[in-house]
mmCIF file of N, CA and C in Angstrom:
data_model
loop_
_atom_site.group_PDB
_atom_site.id
_atom_site.type_symbol
_atom_site.label_atom_id
_atom_site.label_comp_id
_atom_site.label_asym_id
_atom_site.label_seq_id
_atom_site.Cartn_x
_atom_site.Cartn_y
_atom_site.Cartn_z
ATOM 1 N N ALA A 5 86.522 92.895 109.419
ATOM 2 C CA ALA A 5 87.207 94.098 108.983
ATOM 3 C C ALA A 5 86.215 94.885 108.195
ATOM 4 N N ARG A 6 86.327 96.173 108.231
ATOM 5 C CA ARG A 6 85.498 97.000 107.371
ATOM 6 C C ARG A 6 85.859 96.794 105.908
ATOM 7 N N LEU A 7 84.920 97.059 105.081
ATOM 8 C CA LEU A 7 85.133 96.861 103.673
ATOM 9 C C LEU A 7 86.374 97.632 103.140
ATOM 10 N N ASP A 8 86.456 98.858 103.592
ATOM 11 C CA ASP A 8 87.629 99.667 102.996
ATOM 12 C C ASP A 8 88.963 99.218 103.557
ATOM 13 N N GLU A 9 88.940 98.682 104.818
ATOM 14 C CA GLU A 9 90.191 98.136 105.385
ATOM 15 C C GLU A 9 90.544 96.828 104.685
ATOM 16 N N ALA A 10 89.659 96.049 104.307
ATOM 17 C CA ALA A 10 89.908 94.755 103.717
ATOM 18 C C ALA A 10 90.372 94.943 102.224
ATOM 19 N N PHE A 11 89.923 95.960 101.581
ATOM 20 C CA PHE A 11 90.306 96.135 100.153
ATOM 21 C C PHE A 11 91.124 97.431 99.950
ATOM 22 N N ALA A 12 90.516 98.626 100.216
ATOM 23 C CA ALA A 12 91.103 99.830 99.795
ATOM 24 C C ALA A 12 92.161 100.314 100.797
ATOM 25 N N GLY A 13 91.763 100.320 102.071
ATOM 26 C CA GLY A 13 92.654 100.914 103.127
ATOM 27 C C GLY A 13 93.984 100.195 103.345
ATOM 28 N N SER A 14 93.958 98.873 103.322
ATOM 29 C CA SER A 14 95.160 98.157 103.526
ATOM 30 C C SER A 14 95.709 97.580 102.268
ATOM 31 N N GLY A 15 95.099 97.894 101.205
ATOM 32 C CA GLY A 15 95.591 97.341 99.893
ATOM 33 C C GLY A 15 96.982 97.766 99.555
ATOM 34 N N LEU A 16 97.594 97.083 98.649
ATOM 35 C CA LEU A 16 98.871 97.501 98.139
ATOM 36 C C LEU A 16 98.824 98.726 97.321
ATOM 37 N N PRO A 17 99.876 99.536 97.387
ATOM 38 C CA PRO A 17 99.948 100.691 96.578
ATOM 39 C C PRO A 17 100.081 100.239 95.143
ATOM 40 N N ASN A 18 99.722 101.112 94.181
ATOM 41 C CA ASN A 18 99.781 100.785 92.742
ATOM 42 C C ASN A 18 101.155 100.362 92.358
ATOM 43 N N GLU A 19 102.195 100.884 92.897
ATOM 44 C CA GLU A 19 103.606 100.505 92.531
ATOM 45 C C GLU A 19 103.877 99.058 92.919
ATOM 46 N N ALA A 20 103.412 98.671 94.109
ATOM 47 C CA ALA A 20 103.613 97.264 94.485
ATOM 48 C C ALA A 20 102.766 96.310 93.660
ATOM 49 N N LEU A 21 101.601 96.731 93.313
ATOM 50 C CA LEU A 21 100.803 95.900 92.349
ATOM 51 C C LEU A 21 101.399 95.779 90.986
ATOM 52 N N ARG A 22 102.054 96.853 90.553
ATOM 53 C CA ARG A 22 102.671 96.839 89.280
ATOM 54 C C ARG A 22 103.796 95.771 89.215
ATOM 55 N N GLY A 23 104.479 95.620 90.324
ATOM 56 C CA GLY A 23 105.528 94.643 90.377
ATOM 57 C C GLY A 23 104.979 93.204 90.268
ATOM 58 N N ARG A 24 103.644 93.000 90.629
ATOM 59 C CA ARG A 24 103.072 91.717 90.615
ATOM 60 C C ARG A 24 102.280 91.444 89.316
ATOM 61 N N PHE A 25 102.074 92.505 88.504
ATOM 62 C CA PHE A 25 101.276 92.367 87.258
ATOM 63 C C PHE A 25 102.008 91.565 86.216
ATOM 64 N N ASP A 26 101.295 90.381 85.813
ATOM 65 C CA ASP A 26 101.968 89.449 84.948
ATOM 66 C C ASP A 26 100.973 89.068 83.769
ATOM 67 N N PRO A 27 100.985 89.970 82.721
ATOM 68 C CA PRO A 27 100.061 89.670 81.662
ATOM 69 C C PRO A 27 100.114 88.272 80.973
ATOM 70 N N LYS A 28 101.416 87.773 80.954
ATOM 71 C CA LYS A 28 101.585 86.392 80.360
ATOM 72 C C LYS A 28 100.860 85.364 81.223
ATOM 73 N N LEU A 29 100.979 85.430 82.497
ATOM 74 C CA LEU A 29 100.256 84.509 83.389
ATOM 75 C C LEU A 29 98.797 84.673 83.219
ATOM 76 N N LEU A 30 98.264 85.906 83.096
ATOM 77 C CA LEU A 30 96.880 86.147 82.901
ATOM 78 C C LEU A 30 96.360 85.511 81.638
ATOM 79 N N GLY A 31 97.144 85.612 80.522
ATOM 80 C CA GLY A 31 96.774 85.107 79.238
ATOM 81 C C GLY A 31 96.865 83.535 79.292
ATOM 82 N N ASP A 32 97.873 83.017 79.918
ATOM 83 C CA ASP A 32 98.005 81.610 80.002
ATOM 84 C C ASP A 32 96.887 80.918 80.872
ATOM 85 N N SER A 33 96.347 81.751 81.725
ATOM 86 C CA SER A 33 95.259 81.349 82.598
ATOM 87 C C SER A 33 93.845 81.553 82.075
ATOM 88 N N ASP A 34 93.875 82.098 80.776
ATOM 89 C CA ASP A 34 92.567 82.409 80.138
ATOM 90 C C ASP A 34 91.665 83.321 80.919
ATOM 91 N N VAL A 35 92.360 84.336 81.495
ATOM 92 C CA VAL A 35 91.558 85.312 82.334
ATOM 93 C C VAL A 35 90.950 86.247 81.314
ATOM 94 N N TYR A 36 89.639 86.461 81.423
ATOM 95 C CA TYR A 36 88.855 87.383 80.572
ATOM 96 C C TYR A 36 89.152 88.843 80.955
ATOM 97 N N PRO A 37 89.206 89.769 79.994
ATOM 98 C CA PRO A 37 89.136 89.560 78.570
ATOM 99 C C PRO A 37 90.466 89.097 77.994
ATOM 100 N N ASN A 38 90.460 88.511 76.900
ATOM 101 C CA ASN A 38 91.725 87.917 76.311
ATOM 102 C C ASN A 38 92.534 89.024 75.635
ATOM 103 N N ILE A 39 93.129 89.917 76.381
ATOM 104 C CA ILE A 39 93.825 91.089 75.907
ATOM 105 C C ILE A 39 95.337 91.021 76.328
ATOM 106 N N TRP A 40 95.738 89.987 76.904
ATOM 107 C CA TRP A 40 97.003 89.990 77.686
ATOM 108 C C TRP A 40 98.246 89.863 76.721
ATOM 109 N N ASP A 41 98.029 89.664 75.471
ATOM 110 C CA ASP A 41 99.172 89.753 74.575
ATOM 111 C C ASP A 41 99.497 91.114 74.090
ATOM 112 N N GLU A 42 98.739 92.160 74.470
ATOM 113 C CA GLU A 42 99.005 93.528 74.173
ATOM 114 C C GLU A 42 100.206 94.004 74.953
ATOM 115 N N ASP A 43 100.637 95.200 74.692
ATOM 116 C CA ASP A 43 101.806 95.823 75.388
ATOM 117 C C ASP A 43 101.557 95.855 76.919
ATOM 118 N N ALA A 44 102.494 95.335 77.694
ATOM 119 C CA ALA A 44 102.256 95.237 79.189
ATOM 120 C C ALA A 44 102.151 96.653 79.761
ATOM 121 N N GLY A 45 102.916 97.623 79.318
ATOM 122 C CA GLY A 45 102.803 98.998 79.817
ATOM 123 C C GLY A 45 101.447 99.565 79.514
ATOM 124 N N ASP A 46 101.025 99.432 78.272
ATOM 125 C CA ASP A 46 99.678 99.995 77.879
ATOM 126 C C ASP A 46 98.583 99.278 78.728
ATOM 127 N N LEU A 47 98.649 97.982 78.956
ATOM 128 C CA LEU A 47 97.681 97.337 79.727
ATOM 129 C C LEU A 47 97.683 97.865 81.212
ATOM 130 N N TRP A 48 98.859 97.960 81.749
ATOM 131 C CA TRP A 48 98.921 98.451 83.150
ATOM 132 C C TRP A 48 98.355 99.876 83.223
ATOM 133 N N ASP A 49 98.674 100.792 82.315
ATOM 134 C CA ASP A 49 98.200 102.082 82.269
ATOM 135 C C ASP A 49 96.607 102.141 82.313
ATOM 136 N N GLU A 50 96.014 101.252 81.464
ATOM 137 C CA GLU A 50 94.557 101.137 81.463
ATOM 138 C C GLU A 50 94.042 100.627 82.805
ATOM 139 N N LEU A 51 94.609 99.561 83.327
ATOM 140 C CA LEU A 51 94.071 98.961 84.552
ATOM 141 C C LEU A 51 94.244 99.899 85.751
ATOM 142 N N VAL A 52 95.418 100.512 85.849
ATOM 143 C CA VAL A 52 95.648 101.313 87.000
ATOM 144 C C VAL A 52 94.681 102.562 87.027
ATOM 145 N N GLY A 53 94.067 102.903 85.877
ATOM 146 C CA GLY A 53 93.215 104.013 85.800
ATOM 147 C C GLY A 53 91.851 103.674 86.503
ATOM 148 N N TYR A 54 91.575 102.344 86.672
ATOM 149 C CA TYR A 54 90.429 101.925 87.420
ATOM 150 C C TYR A 54 90.639 101.681 88.928
ATOM 151 N N LEU A 55 91.861 101.510 89.303
ATOM 152 C CA LEU A 55 92.110 101.174 90.709
ATOM 153 C C LEU A 55 91.699 102.277 91.686
ATOM 154 N N ASP A 56 92.134 103.457 91.478
ATOM 155 C CA ASP A 56 91.742 104.567 92.458
ATOM 156 C C ASP A 56 90.312 104.866 92.484
ATOM 157 N N PRO A 57 89.568 104.889 91.384
ATOM 158 C CA PRO A 57 88.144 105.057 91.486
ATOM 159 C C PRO A 57 87.452 103.980 92.254
ATOM 160 N N VAL A 58 87.884 102.677 92.068
ATOM 161 C CA VAL A 58 87.271 101.592 92.861
ATOM 162 C C VAL A 58 87.619 101.757 94.308
ATOM 163 N N ARG A 59 88.830 102.061 94.676
ATOM 164 C CA ARG A 59 89.183 102.316 96.015
ATOM 165 C C ARG A 59 88.345 103.391 96.664
ATOM 166 N N THR A 60 88.120 104.463 95.904
ATOM 167 C CA THR A 60 87.279 105.582 96.382
ATOM 168 C C THR A 60 85.863 105.160 96.619
ATOM 169 N N LEU A 61 85.308 104.427 95.707
ATOM 170 C CA LEU A 61 83.924 103.890 95.858
ATOM 171 C C LEU A 61 83.845 103.054 97.079
ATOM 172 N N ILE A 62 84.723 102.121 97.320
ATOM 173 C CA ILE A 62 84.661 101.254 98.445
ATOM 174 C C ILE A 62 84.867 102.062 99.738
ATOM 175 N N ARG A 63 85.762 102.969 99.778
ATOM 176 C CA ARG A 63 85.978 103.845 100.966
ATOM 177 C C ARG A 63 84.747 104.557 101.374
ATOM 178 N N GLU A 64 84.082 105.168 100.287
ATOM 179 C CA GLU A 64 82.861 106.002 100.565
ATOM 180 C C GLU A 64 81.748 105.131 100.966
ATOM 181 N N ALA A 65 81.619 103.927 100.416
ATOM 182 C CA ALA A 65 80.535 103.041 100.891
ATOM 183 C C ALA A 65 80.779 102.605 102.348
ATOM 184 N N ALA A 66 81.949 102.257 102.621
ATOM 185 C CA ALA A 66 82.324 101.903 104.043
ATOM 186 C C ALA A 66 82.065 103.088 105.009
ATOM 187 N N ASP A 67 82.436 104.261 104.640
ATOM 188 C CA ASP A 67 82.301 105.444 105.494
ATOM 189 C C ASP A 67 80.837 105.663 105.761
ATOM 190 N N ARG A 68 79.911 105.249 104.900
ATOM 191 C CA ARG A 68 78.467 105.392 105.123
ATOM 192 C C ARG A 68 77.841 104.205 105.786
ATOM 193 N N GLY A 69 78.682 103.206 106.032
ATOM 194 C CA GLY A 69 78.206 101.987 106.718
ATOM 195 C C GLY A 69 77.499 101.074 105.667
ATOM 196 N N GLY A 70 77.821 101.290 104.390
ATOM 197 C CA GLY A 70 77.211 100.465 103.353
ATOM 198 C C GLY A 70 78.080 99.419 102.839
ATOM 199 N N GLY A 71 77.725 98.815 101.768
ATOM 200 C CA GLY A 71 78.519 97.786 101.168
ATOM 201 C C GLY A 71 78.500 97.902 99.626
ATOM 202 N N ILE A 72 79.014 96.986 98.984
ATOM 203 C CA ILE A 72 79.160 96.930 97.494
ATOM 204 C C ILE A 72 78.522 95.620 97.042
ATOM 205 N N VAL A 73 77.654 95.661 96.036
ATOM 206 C CA VAL A 73 77.133 94.527 95.405
ATOM 207 C C VAL A 73 77.849 94.373 94.032
ATOM 208 N N VAL A 74 78.370 93.211 93.796
ATOM 209 C CA VAL A 74 78.963 92.990 92.458
ATOM 210 C C VAL A 74 78.203 91.904 91.781
ATOM 211 N N TRP A 75 77.779 92.185 90.563
ATOM 212 C CA TRP A 75 77.010 91.232 89.768
ATOM 213 C C TRP A 75 77.842 90.872 88.559
ATOM 214 N N ILE A 76 78.199 89.588 88.394
ATOM 215 C CA ILE A 76 78.982 89.167 87.274
ATOM 216 C C ILE A 76 78.152 88.339 86.422
ATOM 217 N N CYS A 77 77.977 88.760 85.191
ATOM 218 C CA CYS A 77 77.135 87.926 84.277
ATOM 219 C C CYS A 77 78.033 87.203 83.241
#
């Protein structure tokens, strides 16, 4: 599958992701960063602000026949 189809194109809409967002589970799982005890609504508002730009980045890279490199340090 194309990169955008695998992630951005066939991805769940933000509303569906919101229904699956579980800050308590993220905190209990020690998911970095350790911010999951903050207000769930505020956390969601911050996170959702990153989703559309990431989807756009992936779609544009796929449209150009490119890819994305992720470096986690």
